[in-house]
Coordinates of C-alpha atoms in Angstrom, one line a residue:
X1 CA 183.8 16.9 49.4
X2 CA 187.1 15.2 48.4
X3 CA 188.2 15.2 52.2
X4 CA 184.7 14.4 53.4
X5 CA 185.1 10.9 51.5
X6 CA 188.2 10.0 52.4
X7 CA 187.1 10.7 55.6
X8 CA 184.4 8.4 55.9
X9 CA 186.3 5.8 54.3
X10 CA 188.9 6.3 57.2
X11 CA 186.6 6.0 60.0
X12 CA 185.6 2.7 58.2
X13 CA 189.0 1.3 58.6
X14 CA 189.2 2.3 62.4
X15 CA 187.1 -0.9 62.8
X16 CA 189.7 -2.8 61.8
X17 CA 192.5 -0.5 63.1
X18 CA 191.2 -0.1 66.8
X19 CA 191.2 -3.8 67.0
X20 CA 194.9 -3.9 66.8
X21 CA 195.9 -1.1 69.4
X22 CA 194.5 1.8 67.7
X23 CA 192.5 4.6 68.9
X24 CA 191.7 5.3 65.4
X25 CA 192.6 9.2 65.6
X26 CA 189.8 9.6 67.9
X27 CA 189.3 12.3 70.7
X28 CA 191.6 11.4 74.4
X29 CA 187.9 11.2 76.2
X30 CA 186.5 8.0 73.9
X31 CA 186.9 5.1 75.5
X32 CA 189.8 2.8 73.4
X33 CA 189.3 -0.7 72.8
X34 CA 191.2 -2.8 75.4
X35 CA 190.9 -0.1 78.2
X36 CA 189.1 -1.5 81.5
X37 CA 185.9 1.0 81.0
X38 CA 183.3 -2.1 81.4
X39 CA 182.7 -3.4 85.0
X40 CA 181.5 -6.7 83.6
X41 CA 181.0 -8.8 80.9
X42 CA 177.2 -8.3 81.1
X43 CA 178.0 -4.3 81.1
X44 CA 179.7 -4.8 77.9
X45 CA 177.4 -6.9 76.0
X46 CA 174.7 -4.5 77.0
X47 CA 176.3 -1.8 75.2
X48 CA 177.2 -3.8 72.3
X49 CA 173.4 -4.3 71.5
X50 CA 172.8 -0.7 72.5
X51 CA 175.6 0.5 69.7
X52 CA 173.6 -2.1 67.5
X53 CA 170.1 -0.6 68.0
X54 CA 171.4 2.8 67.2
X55 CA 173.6 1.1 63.9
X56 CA 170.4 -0.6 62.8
X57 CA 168.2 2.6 62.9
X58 CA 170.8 4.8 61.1
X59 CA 171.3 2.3 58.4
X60 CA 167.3 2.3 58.1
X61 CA 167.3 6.1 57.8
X62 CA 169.8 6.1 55.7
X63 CA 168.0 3.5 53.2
X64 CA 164.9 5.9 53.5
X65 CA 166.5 8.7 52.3
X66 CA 168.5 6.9 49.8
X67 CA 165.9 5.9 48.4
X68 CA 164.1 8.8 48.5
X69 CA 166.6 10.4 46.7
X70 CA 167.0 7.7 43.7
X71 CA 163.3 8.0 43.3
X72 CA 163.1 11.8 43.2
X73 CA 166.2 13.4 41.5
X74 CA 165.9 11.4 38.3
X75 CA 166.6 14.3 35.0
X76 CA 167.1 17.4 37.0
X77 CA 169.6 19.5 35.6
X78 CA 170.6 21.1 38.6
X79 CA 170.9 19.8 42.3
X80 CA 168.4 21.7 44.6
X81 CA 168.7 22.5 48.6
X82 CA 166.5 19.8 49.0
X83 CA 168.7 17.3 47.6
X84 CA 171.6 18.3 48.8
X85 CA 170.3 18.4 52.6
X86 CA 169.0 15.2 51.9
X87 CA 173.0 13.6 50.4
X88 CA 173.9 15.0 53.9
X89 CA 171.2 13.3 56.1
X90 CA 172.1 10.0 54.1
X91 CA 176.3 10.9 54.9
X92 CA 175.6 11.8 58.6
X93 CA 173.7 8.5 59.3
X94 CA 176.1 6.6 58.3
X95 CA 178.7 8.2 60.0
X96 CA 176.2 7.7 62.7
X97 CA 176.0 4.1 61.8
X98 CA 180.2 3.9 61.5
X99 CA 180.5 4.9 65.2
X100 CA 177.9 2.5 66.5
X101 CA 180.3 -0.3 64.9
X102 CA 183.2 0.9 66.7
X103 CA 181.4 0.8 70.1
X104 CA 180.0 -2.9 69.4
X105 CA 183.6 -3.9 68.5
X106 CA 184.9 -2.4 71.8
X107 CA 181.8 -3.8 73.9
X108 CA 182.7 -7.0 72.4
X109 CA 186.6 -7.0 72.7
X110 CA 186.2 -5.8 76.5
X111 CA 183.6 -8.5 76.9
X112 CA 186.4 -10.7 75.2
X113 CA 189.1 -9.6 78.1
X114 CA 186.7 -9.4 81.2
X115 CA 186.4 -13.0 80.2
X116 CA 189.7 -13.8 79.6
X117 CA 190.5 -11.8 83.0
X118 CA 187.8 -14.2 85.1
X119 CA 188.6 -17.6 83.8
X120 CA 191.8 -16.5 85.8
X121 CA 190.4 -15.2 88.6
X122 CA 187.8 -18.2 88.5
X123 CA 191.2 -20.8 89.5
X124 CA 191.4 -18.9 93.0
X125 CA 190.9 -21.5 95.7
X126 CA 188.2 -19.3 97.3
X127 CA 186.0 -19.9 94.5
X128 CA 183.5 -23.0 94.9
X129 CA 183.6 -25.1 91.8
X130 CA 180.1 -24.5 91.4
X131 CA 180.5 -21.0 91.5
X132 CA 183.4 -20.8 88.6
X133 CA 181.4 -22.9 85.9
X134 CA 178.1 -20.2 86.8
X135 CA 180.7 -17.6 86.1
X136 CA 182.1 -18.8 83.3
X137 CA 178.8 -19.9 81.5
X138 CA 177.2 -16.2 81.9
X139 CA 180.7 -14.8 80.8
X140 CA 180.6 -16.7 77.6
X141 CA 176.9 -16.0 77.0
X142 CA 177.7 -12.4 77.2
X143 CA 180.7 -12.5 75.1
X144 CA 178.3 -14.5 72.3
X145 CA 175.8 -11.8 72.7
X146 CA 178.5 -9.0 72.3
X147 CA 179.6 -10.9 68.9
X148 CA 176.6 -10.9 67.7
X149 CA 175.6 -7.6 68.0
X150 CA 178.9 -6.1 66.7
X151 CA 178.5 -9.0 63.4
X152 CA 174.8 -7.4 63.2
X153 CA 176.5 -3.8 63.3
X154 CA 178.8 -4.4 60.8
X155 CA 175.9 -5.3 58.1
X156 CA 174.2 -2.4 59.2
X157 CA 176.8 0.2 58.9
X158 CA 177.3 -1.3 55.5
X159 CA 174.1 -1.3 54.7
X160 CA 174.2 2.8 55.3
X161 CA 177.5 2.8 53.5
X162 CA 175.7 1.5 50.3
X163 CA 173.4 3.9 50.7
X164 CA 175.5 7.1 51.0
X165 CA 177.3 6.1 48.2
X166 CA 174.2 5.2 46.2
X167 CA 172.8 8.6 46.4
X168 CA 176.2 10.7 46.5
X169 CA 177.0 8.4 42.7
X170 CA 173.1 8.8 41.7
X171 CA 173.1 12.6 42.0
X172 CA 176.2 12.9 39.9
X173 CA 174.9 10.5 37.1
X174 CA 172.0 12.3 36.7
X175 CA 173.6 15.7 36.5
X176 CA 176.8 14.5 33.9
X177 CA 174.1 12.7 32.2
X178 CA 172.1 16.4 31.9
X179 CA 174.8 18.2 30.9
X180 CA 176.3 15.2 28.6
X181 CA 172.7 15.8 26.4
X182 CA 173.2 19.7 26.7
X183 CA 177.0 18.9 25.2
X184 CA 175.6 16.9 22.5
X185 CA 173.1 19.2 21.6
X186 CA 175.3 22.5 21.6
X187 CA 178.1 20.4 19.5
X188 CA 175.8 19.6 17.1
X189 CA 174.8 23.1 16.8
X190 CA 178.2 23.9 16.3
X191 CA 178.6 21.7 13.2
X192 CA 175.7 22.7 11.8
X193 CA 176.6 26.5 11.4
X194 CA 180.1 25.6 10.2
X195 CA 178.7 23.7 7.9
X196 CA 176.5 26.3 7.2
X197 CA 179.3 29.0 7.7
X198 CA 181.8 26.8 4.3
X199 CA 178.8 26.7 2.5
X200 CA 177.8 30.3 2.5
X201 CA 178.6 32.1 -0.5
X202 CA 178.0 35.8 1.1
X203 CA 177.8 36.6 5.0
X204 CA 180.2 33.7 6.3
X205 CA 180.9 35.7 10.0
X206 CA 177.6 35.0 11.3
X207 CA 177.3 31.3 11.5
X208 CA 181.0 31.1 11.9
X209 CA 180.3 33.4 15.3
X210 CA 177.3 31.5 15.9
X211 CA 179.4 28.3 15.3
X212 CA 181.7 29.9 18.5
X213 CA 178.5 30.8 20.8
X214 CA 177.2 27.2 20.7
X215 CA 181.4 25.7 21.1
X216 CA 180.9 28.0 24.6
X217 CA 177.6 26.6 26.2
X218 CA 178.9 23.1 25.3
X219 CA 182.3 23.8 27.0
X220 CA 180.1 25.4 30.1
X221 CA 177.8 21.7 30.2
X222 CA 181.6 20.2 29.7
X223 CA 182.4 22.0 33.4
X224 CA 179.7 20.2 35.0
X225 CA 180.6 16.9 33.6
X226 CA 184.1 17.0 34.5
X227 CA 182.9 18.2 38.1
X228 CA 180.7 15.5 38.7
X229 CA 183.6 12.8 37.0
X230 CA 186.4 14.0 39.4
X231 CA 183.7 13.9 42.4
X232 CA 183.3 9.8 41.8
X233 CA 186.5 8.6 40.9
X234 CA 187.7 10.6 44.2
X235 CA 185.1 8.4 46.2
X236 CA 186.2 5.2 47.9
X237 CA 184.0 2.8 47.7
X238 CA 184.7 0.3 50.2
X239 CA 182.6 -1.9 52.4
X240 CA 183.5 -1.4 56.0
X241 CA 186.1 -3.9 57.4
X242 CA 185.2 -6.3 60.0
X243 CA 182.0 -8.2 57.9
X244 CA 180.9 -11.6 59.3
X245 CA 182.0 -15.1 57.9
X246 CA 178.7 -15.2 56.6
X247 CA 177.7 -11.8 55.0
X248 CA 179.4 -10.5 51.7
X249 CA 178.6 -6.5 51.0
X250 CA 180.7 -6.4 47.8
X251 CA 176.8 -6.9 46.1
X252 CA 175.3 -3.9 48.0
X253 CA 178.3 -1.4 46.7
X254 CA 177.4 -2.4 42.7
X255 CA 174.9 0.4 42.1
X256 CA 177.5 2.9 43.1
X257 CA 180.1 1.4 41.3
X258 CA 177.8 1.3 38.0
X259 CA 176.9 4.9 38.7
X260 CA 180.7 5.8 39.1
X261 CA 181.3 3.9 35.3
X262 CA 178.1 6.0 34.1
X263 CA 179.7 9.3 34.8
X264 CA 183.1 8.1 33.3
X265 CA 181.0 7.3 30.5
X266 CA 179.7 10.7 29.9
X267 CA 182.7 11.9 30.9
X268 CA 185.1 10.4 28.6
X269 CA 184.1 7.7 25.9
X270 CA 185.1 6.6 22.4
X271 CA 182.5 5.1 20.9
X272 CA 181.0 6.6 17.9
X273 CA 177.2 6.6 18.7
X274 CA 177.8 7.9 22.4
X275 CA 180.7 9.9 22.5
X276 CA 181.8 11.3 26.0
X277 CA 182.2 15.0 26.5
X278 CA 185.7 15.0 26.0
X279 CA 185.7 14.0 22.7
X280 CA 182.5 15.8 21.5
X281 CA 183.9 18.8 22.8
X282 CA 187.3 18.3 21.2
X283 CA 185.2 17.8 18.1
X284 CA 183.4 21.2 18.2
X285 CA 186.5 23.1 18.8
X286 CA 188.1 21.2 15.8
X287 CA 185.0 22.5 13.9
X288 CA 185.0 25.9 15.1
X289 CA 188.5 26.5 14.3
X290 CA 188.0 25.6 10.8
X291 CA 184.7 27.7 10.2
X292 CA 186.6 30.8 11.6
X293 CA 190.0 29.7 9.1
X294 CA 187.5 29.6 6.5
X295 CA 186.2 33.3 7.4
X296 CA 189.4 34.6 7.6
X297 CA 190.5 32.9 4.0
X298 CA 187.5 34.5 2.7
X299 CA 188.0 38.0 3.7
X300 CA 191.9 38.0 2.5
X301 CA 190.3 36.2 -0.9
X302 CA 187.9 38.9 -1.3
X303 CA 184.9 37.0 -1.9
X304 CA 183.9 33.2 -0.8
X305 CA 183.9 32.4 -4.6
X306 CA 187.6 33.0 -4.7
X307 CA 187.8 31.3 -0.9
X308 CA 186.2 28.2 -2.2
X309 CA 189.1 28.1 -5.1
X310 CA 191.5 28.8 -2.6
X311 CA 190.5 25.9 -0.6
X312 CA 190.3 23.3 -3.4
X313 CA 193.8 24.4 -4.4
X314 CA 195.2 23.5 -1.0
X315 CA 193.3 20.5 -0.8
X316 CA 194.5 18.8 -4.1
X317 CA 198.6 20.6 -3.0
X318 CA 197.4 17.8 0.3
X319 CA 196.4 15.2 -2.4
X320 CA 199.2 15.4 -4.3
X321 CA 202.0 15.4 -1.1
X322 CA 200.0 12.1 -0.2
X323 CA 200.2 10.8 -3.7
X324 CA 204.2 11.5 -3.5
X325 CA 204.5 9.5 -0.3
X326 CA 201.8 6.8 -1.6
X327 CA 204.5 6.3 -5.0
X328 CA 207.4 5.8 -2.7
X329 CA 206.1 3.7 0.0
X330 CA 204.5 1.5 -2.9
X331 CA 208.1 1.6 -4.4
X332 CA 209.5 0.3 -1.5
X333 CA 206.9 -2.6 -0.7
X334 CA 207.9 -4.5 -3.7
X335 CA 211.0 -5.1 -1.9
X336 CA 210.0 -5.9 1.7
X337 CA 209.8 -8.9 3.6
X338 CA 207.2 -10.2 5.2
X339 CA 208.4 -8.8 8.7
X340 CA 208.2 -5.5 7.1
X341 CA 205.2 -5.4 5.3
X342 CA 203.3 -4.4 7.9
X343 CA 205.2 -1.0 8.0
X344 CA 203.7 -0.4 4.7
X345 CA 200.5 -1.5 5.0
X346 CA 200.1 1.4 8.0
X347 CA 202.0 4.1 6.2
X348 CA 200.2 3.7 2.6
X349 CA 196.5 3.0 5.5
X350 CA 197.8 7.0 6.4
X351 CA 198.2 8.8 3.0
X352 CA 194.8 7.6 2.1
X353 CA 193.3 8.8 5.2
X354 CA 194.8 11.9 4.1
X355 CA 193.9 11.9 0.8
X356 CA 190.5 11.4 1.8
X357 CA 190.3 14.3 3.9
X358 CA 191.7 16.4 1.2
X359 CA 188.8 15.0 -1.3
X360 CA 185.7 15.8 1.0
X361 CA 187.2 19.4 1.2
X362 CA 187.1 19.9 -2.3
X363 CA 184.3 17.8 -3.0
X364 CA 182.9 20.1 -0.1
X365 CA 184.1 23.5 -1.9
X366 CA 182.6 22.3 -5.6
X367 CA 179.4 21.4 -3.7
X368 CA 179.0 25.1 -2.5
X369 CA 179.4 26.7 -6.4
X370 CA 176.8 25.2 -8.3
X371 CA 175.5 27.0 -10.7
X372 CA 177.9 29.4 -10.7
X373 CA 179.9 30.1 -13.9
X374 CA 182.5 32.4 -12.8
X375 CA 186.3 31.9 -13.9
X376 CA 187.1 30.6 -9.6
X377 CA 184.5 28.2 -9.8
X378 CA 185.6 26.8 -12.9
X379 CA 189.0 26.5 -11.6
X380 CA 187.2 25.1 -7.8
X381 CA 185.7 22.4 -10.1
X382 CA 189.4 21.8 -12.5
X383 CA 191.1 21.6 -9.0
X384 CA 188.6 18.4 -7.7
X385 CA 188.4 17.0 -10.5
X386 CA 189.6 17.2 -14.1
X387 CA 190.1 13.8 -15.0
X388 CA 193.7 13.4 -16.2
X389 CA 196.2 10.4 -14.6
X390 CA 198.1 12.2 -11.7
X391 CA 202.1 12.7 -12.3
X392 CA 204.0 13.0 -8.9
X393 CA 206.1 15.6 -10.5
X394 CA 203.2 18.3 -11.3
X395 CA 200.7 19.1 -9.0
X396 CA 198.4 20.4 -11.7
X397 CA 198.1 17.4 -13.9
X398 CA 195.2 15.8 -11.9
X399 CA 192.6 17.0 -9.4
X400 CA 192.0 15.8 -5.9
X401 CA 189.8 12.8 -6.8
X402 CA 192.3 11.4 -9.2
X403 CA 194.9 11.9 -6.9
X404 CA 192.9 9.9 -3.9
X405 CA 192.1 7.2 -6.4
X406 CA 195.4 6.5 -7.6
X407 CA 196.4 6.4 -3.9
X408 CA 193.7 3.7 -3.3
X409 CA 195.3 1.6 -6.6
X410 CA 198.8 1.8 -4.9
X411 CA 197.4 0.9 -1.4
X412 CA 195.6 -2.3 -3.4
X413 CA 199.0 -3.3 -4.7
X414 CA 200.7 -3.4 -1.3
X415 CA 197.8 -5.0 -0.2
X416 CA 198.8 -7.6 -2.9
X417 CA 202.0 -7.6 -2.0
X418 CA 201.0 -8.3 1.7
X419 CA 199.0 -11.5 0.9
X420 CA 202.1 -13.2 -1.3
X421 CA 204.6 -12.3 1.1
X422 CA 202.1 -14.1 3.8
X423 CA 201.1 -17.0 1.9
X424 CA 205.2 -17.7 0.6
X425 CA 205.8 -17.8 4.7
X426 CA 202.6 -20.5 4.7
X427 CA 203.7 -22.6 2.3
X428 CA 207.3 -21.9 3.3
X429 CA 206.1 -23.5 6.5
X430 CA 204.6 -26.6 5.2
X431 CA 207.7 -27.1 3.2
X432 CA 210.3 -27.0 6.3
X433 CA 207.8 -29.4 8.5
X434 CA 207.6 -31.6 4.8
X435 CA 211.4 -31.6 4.4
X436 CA 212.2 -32.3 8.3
X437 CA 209.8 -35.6 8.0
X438 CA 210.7 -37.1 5.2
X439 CA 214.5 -37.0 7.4
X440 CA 213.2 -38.7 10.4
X441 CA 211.6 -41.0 7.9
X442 CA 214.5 -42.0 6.1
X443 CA 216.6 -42.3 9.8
X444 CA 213.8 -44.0 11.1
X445 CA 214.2 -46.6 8.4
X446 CA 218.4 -46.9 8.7
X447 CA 217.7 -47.4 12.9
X448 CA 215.0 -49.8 12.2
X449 CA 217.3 -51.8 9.6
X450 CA 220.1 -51.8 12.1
X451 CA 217.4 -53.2 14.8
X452 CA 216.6 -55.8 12.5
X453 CA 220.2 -56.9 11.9
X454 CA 221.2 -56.8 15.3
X455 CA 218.3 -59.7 15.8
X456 CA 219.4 -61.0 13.7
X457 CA 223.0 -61.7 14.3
X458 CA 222.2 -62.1 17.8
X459 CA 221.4 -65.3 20.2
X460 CA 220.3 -63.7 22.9
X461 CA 216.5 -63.8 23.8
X462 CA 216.8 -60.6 25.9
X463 CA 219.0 -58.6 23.5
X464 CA 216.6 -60.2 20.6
X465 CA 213.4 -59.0 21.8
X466 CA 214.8 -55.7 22.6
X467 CA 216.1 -55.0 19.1
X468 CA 212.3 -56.0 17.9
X469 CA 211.2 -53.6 20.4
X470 CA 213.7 -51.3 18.7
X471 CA 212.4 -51.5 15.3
X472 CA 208.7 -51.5 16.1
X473 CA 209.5 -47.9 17.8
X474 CA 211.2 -46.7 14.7
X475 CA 208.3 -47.8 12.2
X476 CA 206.3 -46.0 14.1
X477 CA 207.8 -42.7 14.3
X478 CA 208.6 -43.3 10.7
X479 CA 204.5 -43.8 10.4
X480 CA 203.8 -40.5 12.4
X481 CA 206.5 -38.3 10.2
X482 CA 204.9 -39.9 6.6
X483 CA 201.6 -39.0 8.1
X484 CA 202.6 -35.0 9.0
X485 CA 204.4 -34.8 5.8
X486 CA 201.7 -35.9 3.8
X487 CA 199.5 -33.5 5.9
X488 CA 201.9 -30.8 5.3
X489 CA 201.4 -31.0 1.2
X490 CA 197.5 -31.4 1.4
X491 CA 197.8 -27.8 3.9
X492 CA 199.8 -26.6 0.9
X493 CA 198.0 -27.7 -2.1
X494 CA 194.8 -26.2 0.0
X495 CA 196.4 -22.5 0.9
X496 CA 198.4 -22.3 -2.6
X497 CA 196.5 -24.6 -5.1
X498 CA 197.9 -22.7 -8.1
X499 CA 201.0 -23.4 -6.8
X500 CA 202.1 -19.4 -7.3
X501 CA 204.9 -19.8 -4.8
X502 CA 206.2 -22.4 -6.6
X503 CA 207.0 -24.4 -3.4
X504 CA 204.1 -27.4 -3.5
X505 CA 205.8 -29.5 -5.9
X506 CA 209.2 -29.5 -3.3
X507 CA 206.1 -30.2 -0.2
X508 CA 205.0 -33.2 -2.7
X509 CA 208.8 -34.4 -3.3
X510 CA 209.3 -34.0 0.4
X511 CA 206.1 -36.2 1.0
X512 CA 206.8 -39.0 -1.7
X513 CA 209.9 -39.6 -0.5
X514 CA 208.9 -40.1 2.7
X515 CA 206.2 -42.8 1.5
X516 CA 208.9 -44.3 -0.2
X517 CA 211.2 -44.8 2.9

């Protein structure tokens, strides 16, 4: 089908190609553009409206079926014989529609050089005046005619473009779209009997197997999706080449092109509500995995009482690795800059992620035993939770939810961290724009004393008005710099009006001083 596409999108180019020389890979017997095959002008246009009859009625078959299909094959999971004969009538009539353009361009281009040829001939003396302006004036009449019906091929093989690649898109959509439900549907399945299969406290197999049987029909519905997604973004849409001054196909091609995104869509999507099928399937297999882990754990435990234990254990052994990391990486933000901050911020973001996946586990494992008493369950319960201040050198002195909470206290103190290394560069800011007005200022004031002297001292009318000139310029860049540095301190007394960087009252020096001047 690959081939068939990239077909049709060749013979569109061979509009453009067999203009320029080309024969457009055609067979020896078809007549090539530029070859003397028309015996007149007149001959030529002729078959240039001919080619556009047959264009016309192609692209109106084509739009017939198109529709036919659009209307028709709407939530079928499968694509019938019907269907499929009827993607092939809409492919071969624009094919047909394709090779009516390329005999309108050639009627016209021959009309073109038959032209061309008389307007020569037509300066032979044996001609009567008379007789050359007749022949001139039909010739150009046919060559307008030829023109216009290749211009009125072009839209129509367009026009049956659009509507192959209408119903070749719309018959995909609606397939991925088919199997994208029968995906959801079967991964859903899937996490239900895992969930059912870590929640079992007797037969965990079944619904683990089950849990398997339900990842396999989704993988199956996960085929067809990817089929149909490698079948549209192989397609090349493309209007055919050649379109007139005045016609723009790019709008008939957007239904295909929003069919194509569709399919992608299903295909492969990261959005939480409307995952594609890539990342529900990848999901499922995550979920299947565990469920048959969990089966396994159970039958070396012995029972799924002893499982569950097992499972808590390893879950607050996660905790407390996170909690290790967390106490270092807190550790080390105390110190950091505020080009490094960041660094922390995403590693401290990471051990709580983790942490939090260790807690749900056990959470999940505590869940599963209530009510029962046993010596495991106790200890499943100890392991979540037992309520003691986690020590990173002894695993066993806290339980996973202590562990993730004391993770969450060292994330809020980086966090802290974060915000007084941001607000230090802030006011740091303010301070540096403060300090470098106040010294234009006080320059500003030394050049405009200087200006004023030199009037002073001077008797020359010229040299006097420009030293005025002088000191007029430098009160008022000494204005603009006492205006940004008193801007500077109000920006500072606004972000820091504690003054906890202890940098506002050097802005306010800065700012004084600059009044002052």
């Amino acid at each position: 089908m690959k081939k068939l596409n990239k077909a049709m999108g060749m013979l569109f180019t061979v509009a453009f190609l067999a203009g320029c020389g080309s024969d457009g890979g055609r067979d020896s017997s078809t007549p090539k553009p530029g070859a003397e095959i028309y015996s007149s002008s007149a001959t030529a246009s002729q078959a240039a409206k001919a080619a556009n009859v047959i264009a016309t009625k192609a692209a109106e078959n084509a739009e017939t079926t198109a529709s036919t299909i659009l209307s028709s094959f709407t939530d079928s999971k499968e694509v019938t014989k019907e269907v499929t004969d009827q993607e092939i009538m809409v492919k071969d009539e624009s094919f047909k529609a394709a090779n009516a353009l390329l005999i309108a361009m050639q009627a016209w281009k021959e009309a073109v050089r038959i032209t061309s040829e008389a307007e020569s001939d037509n300066e032979n003396p044996i001609f009567s005046a008379n007789d050359a302006a007749s022949n001139a004036s039909d010739d150009a009449a046919n060559v307008a005619a030829a023109k216009a019906a290749y211009d009125a091929a072009v839209i129509s093989a367009n026009k049956a473009a659009a509507s192959y690649f209408n119903a070749y898109t719309h018959i995909r959509k609606v397939v991925a779209g088919a199997a994208w439900i029968n995906v959801k549907a079967s991964v859903e399945l899937v996490v239900a009997k895992v969930t059912a299969a870590l929640a079992a406290t007797e037969n965990v197999v079944t619904p683990a197997n089950e849990a398997k049987t339900a990842y396999d029909i989704a993988m199956v519905a996960f085929d067809i999706v990817k089929k149909a997604y490698n079948e549209v973004v192989a397609l090349e849409i493309v209007p055919v080449i050649g379109s007139p001054d005045d016609f723009d196909p790019t709008t008939l091609f957007d239904t295909a092109k929003n069919n194509v995104v569709a399919v992608e869509n299903f295909y492969s999507n990261e959005y939480v509500d409307t995952k594609g099928a890539t990342q529900l399937t990848a999901m499922a297999l995550v979920e299947k995995d565990k469920a048959f882990a969990y089966a396994t754990s159970v039958r070396i435990a012995g029972s799924v009482v002893r499982a569950k234990l097992l499972l808590a254990q390893e879950a607050r052994t996660q905790a407390w690795n996170a909690y290790k990391s967390a106490f270092n990486t807190e550790s080390l933000a105390q110190t950091a800059t505020v080009g490094s901050i960041n660094s922390y911020l995403t590693a401290i973001t990471t051990q709580v992620g983790l942490a939090q996946v260790a807690m749900d586990n056990a959470e999940n494992a505590k869940k599963s035993l209530v009510g029962n008493n046993s010596v495991d369950a106790e200890a499943t319960r100890f392991a979540y939770s037992n309520g003691v201040t986690p020590s990173k050198d002894n695993e066993k002195s806290a339980g996973v939810l202590e562990y993730y909470n004391a993770i969450v206290t060292l994330r809020g103190n980086i966090v802290t961290r974060a915000a007084a290394l941001y607000l230090e560069a802030e006011i740091g800011g303010y301070k540096a724009t403060a300090q470098a007005k106040a010294g234009i200022v006080a320059t500003a004031k030394t050049n405009a004393t200087t200006a004023k002297t030199n009037a002073d001292n001077s008797e020359v009318l010229v040299d006097i008005s420009r030293f005025k000139e002088d000191a007029i310029s430098e009160h008022t860049t000494a204005e603009a710099a006492k205006n940004a540095a008193a801007s500077a301190w109000t920006s500072a007394t606004t972000a820091d009006p504690t003054n906890s960087t202890g940098l506002v009252n050097d802005i306010k020096d800065f700012s004084d001083n600059a009044k002052r001047d």
